[in-house]
């Protein structure tokens, strides 16, 4: 690896530091209702100041993990530690944890400022201290002008920010966000993601977020845990999850991917090759796993890692021969669906960088796809 590629020391990555103490620890946690197992022997460490995302299909156990952290559920087996202390005996209102629900649950009869002040008043904090904290929170979420409005007099995005300010007013160590942006439309959702990251950074609070939206998790998170059936399948930074998935499940769950099935023909040096179709050259990708020669394996390659050519490219480690089955123009890019000589379909996504694009390649054209030997990963089965 070149010097330029090695991470500078200032990069926030406590999970790589053996000395760093986690803020949250799930230690072999299982949660059962009757004979149904919602969380299955799950262990994970989450560090202070992380923006940690739980991602997975409906019913995989994301909300159950959050509810156990908040104290609304208790593990059937195992322990949850915050700052090294088992939280089993600590009631929800005594935990340095706050949970922000999707519905926000703002009090309709209270003003924005009163909503933010609510928890502080309940704690009987001195009046001037509450006023100062509310002002600070209003500034943080840029709602000073709306302090006296009622929730129905502000927009959905602004309501979301009030809920966030209210959740952060008591300076919790940990804020749990369950689909916090679920009620917002796509554009507002994207803007709010950046605000959320900004606020998280400014306050230094640890955020754990549950989301269905992969792009959202990729945008905001320091690390993502991909879950399935009460288990964590992979925990990594967004770029690792996307570029180096460790299983077909993760490769397929996040973003668009071509899964090319074959048999291992070569391994070694961090790479593996597969023979996959009659008349097609073998394909090579990154491989961190110990794959047996001849065994079934899958090359996972993202469509945007592929280039398309009218003749066989000489400078690409991998080539696939086929013809154009379909072209979808998406504005910023076009997706080409290629049918290979053996009938598989493979997607390539090409950026439309020029405004006037004379389409050289069209339906039924015989083409070659080309990509490097680090563009894809070879995975077990
Ligand atoms: P979604 O994305 O749909 O919100 P999730 O990943 O958050 O899903 P959970 O709400 O954690 O999923 O639920 C996990 C599993 O546990 C589901 O199959 C659910 O039906 C089950 N479950 C949750 N709460 C209970 C309960 N109180 N009693 C019995 N089963 C429950």
Tab-separated table of C-alpha atoms and ligand atoms in Angstrom:
chain	number	residue	atom	x	y	z
A	1	UNK	CA	0.000	0.000	0.000
A	2	UNK	CA	1.349	3.494	-0.811
A	3	UNK	CA	1.732	6.162	1.885
A	4	UNK	CA	-1.066	8.181	0.356
A	5	UNK	CA	-3.456	5.291	0.844
A	6	UNK	CA	-2.714	4.728	4.529
A	7	UNK	CA	-5.203	6.417	6.820
A	8	UNK	CA	-3.980	9.507	8.665
A	9	UNK	CA	-3.903	9.089	12.457
A	10	UNK	CA	-6.555	11.773	12.991
A	11	UNK	CA	-9.272	9.698	11.312
A	12	UNK	CA	-12.045	8.814	13.767
A	13	UNK	CA	-11.861	5.022	14.073
A	14	UNK	CA	-11.873	3.971	17.760
A	15	UNK	CA	-12.985	0.456	16.742
A	16	UNK	CA	-9.496	-0.050	15.308
A	17	UNK	CA	-7.821	0.944	18.576
A	18	UNK	CA	-7.380	-2.017	20.901
A	19	UNK	CA	-7.036	0.366	23.883
A	20	UNK	CA	-10.285	2.250	23.202
A	21	UNK	CA	-13.121	1.467	25.635
A	22	UNK	CA	-16.565	1.056	24.065
A	23	UNK	CA	-19.451	3.202	25.303
A	24	UNK	CA	-21.993	0.457	24.587
A	25	UNK	CA	-21.390	-3.275	24.759
A	26	UNK	CA	-23.859	-5.985	23.825
A	27	UNK	CA	-22.435	-9.173	25.301
A	28	UNK	CA	-24.029	-12.337	23.902
A	29	UNK	CA	-27.467	-10.770	24.066
A	30	UNK	CA	-30.468	-12.929	23.233
A	31	UNK	CA	-34.060	-11.700	23.316
A	32	UNK	CA	-36.894	-14.218	23.138
A	33	UNK	CA	-40.648	-13.918	23.271
A	34	UNK	CA	-41.977	-17.409	23.954
A	35	UNK	CA	-40.123	-19.632	21.517
A	36	UNK	CA	-39.496	-16.772	19.053
A	37	UNK	CA	-35.927	-15.459	19.045
A	38	UNK	CA	-35.770	-11.788	18.010
A	39	UNK	CA	-32.098	-11.224	18.939
A	40	UNK	CA	-29.795	-14.193	18.713
A	41	UNK	CA	-26.577	-14.277	20.802
A	42	UNK	CA	-25.525	-10.863	19.538
A	43	UNK	CA	-22.299	-9.138	20.597
A	44	UNK	CA	-21.200	-5.685	19.488
A	45	UNK	CA	-19.179	-2.709	20.735
A	46	UNK	CA	-20.195	0.869	19.911
A	47	UNK	CA	-17.838	3.741	20.748
A	48	UNK	CA	-18.462	7.243	22.121
A	49	UNK	CA	-19.199	9.829	19.422
A	50	UNK	CA	-20.037	7.220	16.826
A	51	UNK	CA	-22.958	7.684	14.471
A	52	UNK	CA	-23.888	4.026	14.360
A	53	UNK	CA	-26.530	2.718	11.961
A	54	UNK	CA	-28.545	-0.491	12.290
A	55	UNK	CA	-29.657	-1.629	8.868
A	56	UNK	CA	-31.633	-4.675	7.871
A	57	UNK	CA	-34.929	-5.983	6.541
A	58	UNK	CA	-38.190	-5.538	8.413
A	59	UNK	CA	-38.383	-7.742	11.487
A	60	UNK	CA	-34.624	-8.416	11.789
A	61	UNK	CA	-34.506	-6.993	15.323
A	62	UNK	CA	-33.302	-3.385	14.938
A	63	UNK	CA	-36.007	-1.804	17.079
A	64	UNK	CA	-35.669	-4.552	19.688
A	65	UNK	CA	-31.970	-3.661	20.090
A	66	UNK	CA	-32.875	0.018	20.542
A	67	UNK	CA	-35.658	-0.757	23.016
A	68	UNK	CA	-33.282	-2.869	25.109
A	69	UNK	CA	-30.751	-0.016	25.136
A	70	UNK	CA	-33.439	2.461	26.172
A	71	UNK	CA	-34.687	0.121	28.902
A	72	UNK	CA	-38.143	-0.672	27.464
A	73	UNK	CA	-37.184	-4.350	27.091
A	74	UNK	CA	-34.746	-6.558	28.982
A	75	UNK	CA	-32.498	-9.195	27.397
A	76	UNK	CA	-33.485	-12.829	27.984
A	77	UNK	CA	-29.790	-13.739	28.124
A	78	UNK	CA	-26.527	-11.801	28.047
A	79	UNK	CA	-25.713	-8.285	29.222
A	80	UNK	CA	-25.775	-4.728	27.906
A	81	UNK	CA	-23.125	-2.399	29.317
A	82	UNK	CA	-22.912	1.380	29.045
A	83	UNK	CA	-19.554	2.808	30.114
A	84	UNK	CA	-18.662	-0.614	31.481
A	85	UNK	CA	-21.739	-0.762	33.741
A	86	UNK	CA	-24.463	-3.369	33.318
A	87	UNK	CA	-27.663	-1.389	32.715
A	88	UNK	CA	-30.079	-4.190	33.634
A	89	UNK	CA	-30.929	-2.659	37.009
A	90	UNK	CA	-31.090	0.975	35.837
A	91	UNK	CA	-34.642	2.167	35.025
A	92	UNK	CA	-35.158	3.914	31.654
A	93	UNK	CA	-35.444	7.436	33.110
A	94	UNK	CA	-32.149	7.033	34.993
A	95	UNK	CA	-30.147	5.995	31.920
A	96	UNK	CA	-28.045	8.605	30.086
A	97	UNK	CA	-29.976	7.510	27.020
A	98	UNK	CA	-32.747	9.216	25.112
A	99	UNK	CA	-34.861	7.781	22.319
A	100	UNK	CA	-36.364	9.819	19.513
A	101	UNK	CA	-39.313	8.112	17.905
A	102	UNK	CA	-40.403	8.342	14.296
A	103	UNK	CA	-43.646	10.059	15.268
A	104	UNK	CA	-41.683	12.759	17.192
A	105	UNK	CA	-44.588	12.947	19.666
A	106	UNK	CA	-44.369	16.715	20.135
A	107	UNK	CA	-46.936	18.207	22.513
A	108	UNK	CA	-49.389	20.042	20.225
A	109	UNK	CA	-50.510	22.561	22.851
A	110	UNK	CA	-46.945	23.582	23.785
A	111	UNK	CA	-44.789	26.006	21.808
A	112	UNK	CA	-41.515	24.946	20.200
A	113	UNK	CA	-39.560	26.383	23.154
A	114	UNK	CA	-41.855	24.700	25.706
A	115	UNK	CA	-41.512	21.376	23.936
A	116	UNK	CA	-37.729	21.649	24.143
A	117	UNK	CA	-37.930	22.713	27.802
A	118	UNK	CA	-40.272	19.882	28.795
A	119	UNK	CA	-37.733	17.351	30.144
A	120	UNK	CA	-35.701	20.044	31.870
A	121	UNK	CA	-38.787	21.357	33.700
A	122	UNK	CA	-39.746	17.849	34.743
A	123	UNK	CA	-36.268	17.536	36.263
A	124	UNK	CA	-36.998	20.765	38.171
A	125	UNK	CA	-33.953	22.574	36.849
A	126	UNK	CA	-33.703	26.293	37.752
A	127	UNK	CA	-35.678	28.590	35.407
A	128	UNK	CA	-32.749	30.649	34.112
A	129	UNK	CA	-30.753	27.495	33.431
A	130	UNK	CA	-33.673	26.051	31.439
A	131	UNK	CA	-34.050	29.288	29.443
A	132	UNK	CA	-30.357	29.300	28.572
A	133	UNK	CA	-30.398	25.649	27.537
A	134	UNK	CA	-33.513	26.104	25.374
A	135	UNK	CA	-31.864	29.070	23.657
A	136	UNK	CA	-28.760	26.970	23.035
A	137	UNK	CA	-30.838	24.144	21.555
A	138	UNK	CA	-32.857	26.542	19.364
A	139	UNK	CA	-29.604	27.909	17.974
A	140	UNK	CA	-28.267	24.400	17.407
A	141	UNK	CA	-31.244	23.446	15.242
A	142	UNK	CA	-31.651	26.995	13.827
A	143	UNK	CA	-35.196	27.518	15.040
A	144	UNK	CA	-34.807	30.653	17.200
A	145	UNK	CA	-37.344	32.496	15.031
A	146	UNK	CA	-39.973	29.818	15.626
A	147	UNK	CA	-39.632	29.530	19.413
A	148	UNK	CA	-43.196	30.662	20.097
A	149	UNK	CA	-44.978	28.729	17.363
A	150	UNK	CA	-46.979	25.587	18.014
A	151	UNK	CA	-45.974	22.353	16.221
A	152	UNK	CA	-48.826	22.675	13.675
A	153	UNK	CA	-47.487	26.103	12.648
A	154	UNK	CA	-44.143	24.757	11.414
A	155	UNK	CA	-43.102	22.383	8.614
A	156	UNK	CA	-42.393	18.656	8.917
A	157	UNK	CA	-38.652	19.201	8.685
A	158	UNK	CA	-38.822	21.874	11.392
A	159	UNK	CA	-40.870	19.571	13.644
A	160	UNK	CA	-38.178	16.945	13.203
A	161	UNK	CA	-35.600	19.481	14.382
A	162	UNK	CA	-37.709	20.401	17.428
A	163	UNK	CA	-37.895	16.725	18.356
A	164	UNK	CA	-34.127	16.467	17.979
A	165	UNK	CA	-33.554	19.576	20.106
A	166	UNK	CA	-35.893	18.191	22.773
A	167	UNK	CA	-34.041	14.843	22.760
A	168	UNK	CA	-30.668	16.574	23.124
A	169	UNK	CA	-31.706	19.167	25.730
A	170	UNK	CA	-30.735	16.980	28.684
A	171	UNK	CA	-27.365	16.232	27.027
A	172	UNK	CA	-27.747	12.446	26.930
A	173	UNK	CA	-24.619	10.404	26.338
A	174	UNK	CA	-26.503	8.366	23.832
A	175	UNK	CA	-29.350	9.265	21.515
A	176	UNK	CA	-31.355	6.508	19.852
A	177	UNK	CA	-33.094	7.519	16.645
A	178	UNK	CA	-35.740	5.183	15.235
A	179	UNK	CA	-36.348	6.105	11.577
A	180	UNK	CA	-35.923	9.786	12.485
A	181	UNK	CA	-36.420	11.060	8.945
A	182	UNK	CA	-39.130	8.608	7.912
A	183	UNK	CA	-41.843	11.269	7.706
A	184	UNK	CA	-39.896	13.606	5.415
A	185	UNK	CA	-39.931	13.664	1.620
A	186	UNK	CA	-36.780	12.634	-0.241
A	187	UNK	CA	-35.267	16.074	-0.820
A	188	UNK	CA	-35.891	17.301	2.725
A	189	UNK	CA	-34.676	13.985	4.033
A	190	UNK	CA	-31.345	14.416	2.272
A	191	UNK	CA	-30.889	17.984	3.552
A	192	UNK	CA	-31.826	16.884	7.055
A	193	UNK	CA	-29.285	14.045	6.962
A	194	UNK	CA	-26.528	16.646	6.677
A	195	UNK	CA	-28.036	18.701	9.499
A	196	UNK	CA	-28.213	15.598	11.654
A	197	UNK	CA	-24.517	14.841	11.022
A	198	UNK	CA	-23.604	18.430	11.766
A	199	UNK	CA	-25.547	18.428	15.056
A	200	UNK	CA	-24.101	15.067	16.048
A	201	UNK	CA	-20.596	16.397	15.471
A	202	UNK	CA	-21.246	19.681	17.318
A	203	UNK	CA	-22.699	18.006	20.412
A	204	UNK	CA	-20.378	14.974	20.424
A	205	UNK	CA	-23.360	12.797	21.396
A	206	UNK	CA	-23.256	9.150	20.362
A	207	UNK	CA	-26.073	8.442	17.914
A	208	UNK	CA	-27.505	5.024	17.148
A	209	UNK	CA	-29.937	5.190	14.262
A	210	UNK	CA	-32.351	2.630	12.857
A	211	UNK	CA	-33.168	3.081	9.210
A	212	UNK	CA	-34.622	1.175	6.282
A	213	UNK	CA	-32.878	3.520	3.901
A	214	UNK	CA	-29.472	2.243	2.797
A	215	UNK	CA	-28.441	5.560	1.291
A	216	UNK	CA	-29.260	7.274	4.552
A	217	UNK	CA	-27.118	4.829	6.510
A	218	UNK	CA	-24.277	5.260	3.993
A	219	UNK	CA	-24.503	9.060	4.281
A	220	UNK	CA	-24.667	9.558	8.024
A	221	UNK	CA	-22.980	6.595	9.670
A	222	UNK	CA	-19.467	6.121	10.992
A	223	UNK	CA	-20.232	2.389	10.924
A	224	UNK	CA	-23.126	0.286	9.739
A	225	UNK	CA	-24.285	-3.008	11.227
A	226	UNK	CA	-26.137	-5.085	8.633
A	227	UNK	CA	-28.575	-7.385	10.455
A	228	UNK	CA	-30.592	-10.435	9.519
A	229	UNK	CA	-32.801	-12.601	11.744
A	230	UNK	CA	-31.527	-11.193	15.030
A	231	UNK	CA	-27.855	-11.482	14.089
A	232	UNK	CA	-25.290	-8.984	12.905
A	233	UNK	CA	-23.918	-10.165	9.565
A	234	UNK	CA	-21.253	-7.473	9.109
A	235	UNK	CA	-20.179	-4.313	10.932
A	236	UNK	CA	-17.979	-1.928	9.000
A	237	UNK	CA	-17.589	1.592	7.711
A	238	UNK	CA	-19.998	2.482	4.880
A	239	UNK	CA	-17.242	2.274	2.268
A	240	UNK	CA	-16.114	-1.177	3.468
A	241	UNK	CA	-19.690	-2.450	3.538
A	242	UNK	CA	-20.104	-1.238	-0.032
A	243	UNK	CA	-16.679	-2.044	-1.484
A	244	UNK	CA	-15.738	-5.123	0.535
A	245	UNK	CA	-18.873	-6.985	1.557
A	246	UNK	CA	-17.948	-10.228	3.306
A	247	UNK	CA	-20.975	-12.174	2.152
A	248	UNK	CA	-23.410	-12.328	-0.730
A	249	UNK	CA	-26.154	-11.254	1.688
A	250	UNK	CA	-24.414	-7.940	2.432
A	251	UNK	CA	-23.338	-7.366	-1.196
A	252	UNK	CA	-26.898	-7.885	-2.326
A	253	UNK	CA	-28.520	-5.910	0.488
A	254	UNK	CA	-26.628	-2.665	-0.113
A	255	UNK	CA	-26.911	-1.039	-3.529
A	256	UNK	CA	-27.057	-2.645	-6.936
A	257	UNK	CA	-24.753	-5.563	-7.610
A	258	UNK	CA	-24.029	-8.186	-10.271
A	259	UNK	CA	-23.616	-11.641	-8.781
A	260	UNK	CA	-21.682	-13.857	-11.172
A	261	UNK	CA	-21.605	-17.495	-10.093
A	262	UNK	CA	-18.772	-19.855	-10.993
A	263	UNK	CA	-16.064	-22.097	-9.630
A	264	UNK	CA	-12.729	-21.067	-8.146
A	265	UNK	CA	-9.937	-21.488	-10.706
A	266	UNK	CA	-7.120	-19.622	-8.931
A	267	UNK	CA	-6.442	-18.138	-5.490
A	268	UNK	CA	-3.649	-16.303	-3.722
A	269	UNK	CA	-2.248	-12.844	-3.037
A	270	UNK	CA	-5.567	-11.443	-1.891
A	271	UNK	CA	-7.261	-12.321	-5.170
A	272	UNK	CA	-9.310	-15.199	-6.534
A	273	UNK	CA	-10.477	-16.082	-10.032
A	274	UNK	CA	-13.577	-17.936	-11.141
A	275	UNK	CA	-14.349	-19.875	-14.296
A	276	UNK	CA	-17.967	-19.077	-14.930
A	277	UNK	CA	-19.194	-19.663	-18.489
A	278	UNK	CA	-18.224	-21.469	-21.685
A	279	UNK	CA	-16.354	-19.178	-24.053
A	280	UNK	CA	-15.879	-16.412	-21.480
A	281	UNK	CA	-12.489	-15.634	-19.955
A	282	UNK	CA	-12.197	-16.275	-16.191
A	283	UNK	CA	-12.884	-13.320	-13.878
A	284	UNK	CA	-10.711	-12.087	-11.011
A	285	UNK	CA	-11.617	-10.111	-7.906
A	286	UNK	CA	-10.444	-9.347	-4.396
A	287	UNK	CA	-10.670	-12.253	-1.971
A	288	UNK	CA	-10.034	-12.207	1.769
A	289	UNK	CA	-11.512	-15.655	2.279
A	290	UNK	CA	-9.847	-19.018	2.007
A	291	UNK	CA	-11.690	-20.448	-0.976
A	292	UNK	CA	-11.081	-24.061	-2.030
A	293	UNK	CA	-10.013	-24.577	-5.656
A	294	UNK	CA	-12.917	-25.858	-7.718
A	295	UNK	CA	-15.463	-24.827	-5.090
A	296	UNK	CA	-18.517	-22.726	-5.890
A	297	UNK	CA	-17.949	-18.978	-5.568
A	298	UNK	CA	-19.593	-15.729	-6.603
A	299	UNK	CA	-18.001	-12.596	-7.959
A	300	UNK	CA	-19.906	-9.531	-6.764
A	301	UNK	CA	-19.309	-6.449	-8.932
A	302	UNK	CA	-21.115	-3.111	-8.765
A	303	UNK	CA	-22.556	-1.930	-12.106
A	304	UNK	CA	-20.702	1.408	-11.912
A	305	UNK	CA	-17.353	-0.401	-11.759
A	306	UNK	CA	-17.839	-1.691	-15.285
A	307	UNK	CA	-17.025	0.017	-18.557
A	308	UNK	CA	-18.567	-0.836	-21.899
A	309	UNK	CA	-16.654	-1.227	-25.183
A	310	UNK	CA	-17.420	-1.985	-28.824
A	311	UNK	CA	-14.313	-4.172	-29.111
A	312	UNK	CA	-12.383	-6.235	-26.586
A	313	UNK	CA	-10.478	-3.838	-24.295
A	314	UNK	CA	-6.763	-4.566	-23.918
A	315	UNK	CA	-6.155	-2.762	-20.642
A	316	UNK	CA	-8.803	-4.426	-18.460
A	317	UNK	CA	-8.069	-7.445	-16.248
A	318	UNK	CA	-11.616	-8.743	-16.678
A	319	UNK	CA	-13.763	-8.859	-19.790
A	320	UNK	CA	-17.229	-10.243	-20.504
A	321	UNK	CA	-18.669	-10.716	-23.969
A	322	UNK	CA	-22.325	-10.009	-24.664
A	323	UNK	CA	-24.939	-7.926	-26.446
A	324	UNK	CA	-27.063	-4.977	-25.375
A	325	UNK	CA	-30.482	-6.070	-24.175
A	326	UNK	CA	-31.710	-2.822	-22.677
A	327	UNK	CA	-30.639	0.751	-22.009
A	328	UNK	CA	-32.163	2.962	-19.332
A	329	UNK	CA	-31.364	6.672	-19.407
A	330	UNK	CA	-31.396	8.017	-15.840
A	331	UNK	CA	-30.181	11.561	-16.477
A	332	UNK	CA	-26.864	11.551	-14.681
A	333	UNK	CA	-26.125	8.018	-15.844
A	334	UNK	CA	-27.297	5.262	-18.143
A	335	UNK	CA	-27.759	1.639	-17.203
A	336	UNK	CA	-26.922	-0.944	-19.863
A	337	UNK	CA	-28.299	-4.440	-19.456
A	338	UNK	CA	-26.021	-6.872	-21.233
A	339	UNK	CA	-26.942	-10.422	-22.124
A	340	UNK	CA	-23.909	-12.695	-22.086
A	341	UNK	CA	-23.274	-15.446	-24.613
A	342	UNK	CA	-24.664	-17.952	-22.120
A	343	UNK	CA	-27.822	-16.004	-21.349
A	344	UNK	CA	-26.976	-14.284	-18.035
A	345	UNK	CA	-27.785	-10.618	-17.705
A	346	UNK	CA	-25.272	-8.143	-16.302
A	347	UNK	CA	-25.798	-4.464	-15.529
A	348	UNK	CA	-23.251	-1.749	-16.286
A	349	UNK	CA	-23.782	1.836	-15.240
A	350	UNK	CA	-22.050	4.556	-17.195
A	351	UNK	CA	-21.933	8.207	-16.089
A	352	UNK	CA	-23.325	10.674	-18.629
A	353	UNK	CA	-20.620	13.263	-18.277
A	354	UNK	CA	-21.251	15.060	-21.551
A	355	UNK	CA	-24.442	16.997	-22.125
A	356	UNK	CA	-24.793	16.028	-25.757
A	357	UNK	CA	-24.050	12.391	-25.828
A	358	UNK	CA	-23.971	10.736	-29.181
A	359	UNK	CA	-24.990	7.249	-28.315
A	360	UNK	CA	-22.473	4.970	-29.931
A	361	UNK	CA	-23.816	1.834	-28.370
A	362	UNK	CA	-27.390	0.750	-28.880
A	363	UNK	CA	-29.780	-2.206	-28.560
A	364	UNK	CA	-28.565	-5.541	-29.961
A	365	UNK	CA	-24.985	-4.263	-30.363
A	366	UNK	CA	-22.272	-6.799	-29.601
A	367	UNK	CA	-20.217	-5.335	-26.760
A	368	UNK	CA	-17.546	-6.106	-24.185
A	369	UNK	CA	-17.717	-5.200	-20.532
A	370	UNK	CA	-14.392	-4.530	-18.837
A	371	UNK	CA	-13.368	-4.018	-15.211
A	372	UNK	CA	-10.253	-4.195	-13.042
A	373	UNK	CA	-9.261	-7.068	-10.763
A	374	UNK	CA	-10.032	-4.909	-7.710
A	375	UNK	CA	-13.495	-3.864	-8.913
A	376	UNK	CA	-15.285	-6.883	-7.449
A	377	UNK	CA	-15.004	-9.328	-4.554
A	378	UNK	CA	-15.044	-13.116	-4.809
A	379	UNK	CA	-17.285	-14.579	-2.090
A	380	UNK	CA	-17.990	-18.026	-0.815
A	381	UNK	CA	-20.792	-19.848	-2.769
B	1	LIG	P1	-38.959	-2.974	11.267
B	1	LIG	O1	-37.872	-2.542	10.335
B	1	LIG	O2	-40.132	-3.548	10.551
B	1	LIG	O3	-39.300	-1.948	12.294
B	1	LIG	P2	-37.235	-4.356	13.139
B	1	LIG	O4	-35.977	-4.852	12.545
B	1	LIG	O5	-37.152	-3.101	13.933
B	1	LIG	O6	-38.359	-4.245	12.026
B	1	LIG	P3	-38.227	-5.531	15.560
B	1	LIG	O7	-39.314	-4.536	15.808
B	1	LIG	O8	-37.016	-5.438	16.397
B	1	LIG	O9	-37.823	-5.523	14.019
B	1	LIG	O10	-38.846	-6.974	15.706
B	1	LIG	C1	-38.075	-8.142	15.573
B	1	LIG	C2	-38.974	-9.352	15.645
B	1	LIG	O11	-39.479	-9.490	16.971
B	1	LIG	C3	-40.196	-9.262	14.733
B	1	LIG	O12	-40.401	-10.510	14.123
B	1	LIG	C4	-41.321	-8.902	15.681
B	1	LIG	O13	-42.553	-9.421	15.220
B	1	LIG	C5	-40.894	-9.546	16.972
B	1	LIG	N1	-41.390	-8.817	18.152
B	1	LIG	C6	-41.148	-7.520	18.448
B	1	LIG	N2	-41.742	-7.178	19.623
B	1	LIG	C7	-42.403	-8.285	20.063
B	1	LIG	C8	-43.205	-8.593	21.214
B	1	LIG	N3	-43.448	-7.674	22.150
B	1	LIG	N4	-43.698	-9.846	21.304
B	1	LIG	C9	-43.431	-10.779	20.372
B	1	LIG	N5	-42.676	-10.575	19.279
B	1	LIG	C10	-42.160	-9.342	19.113
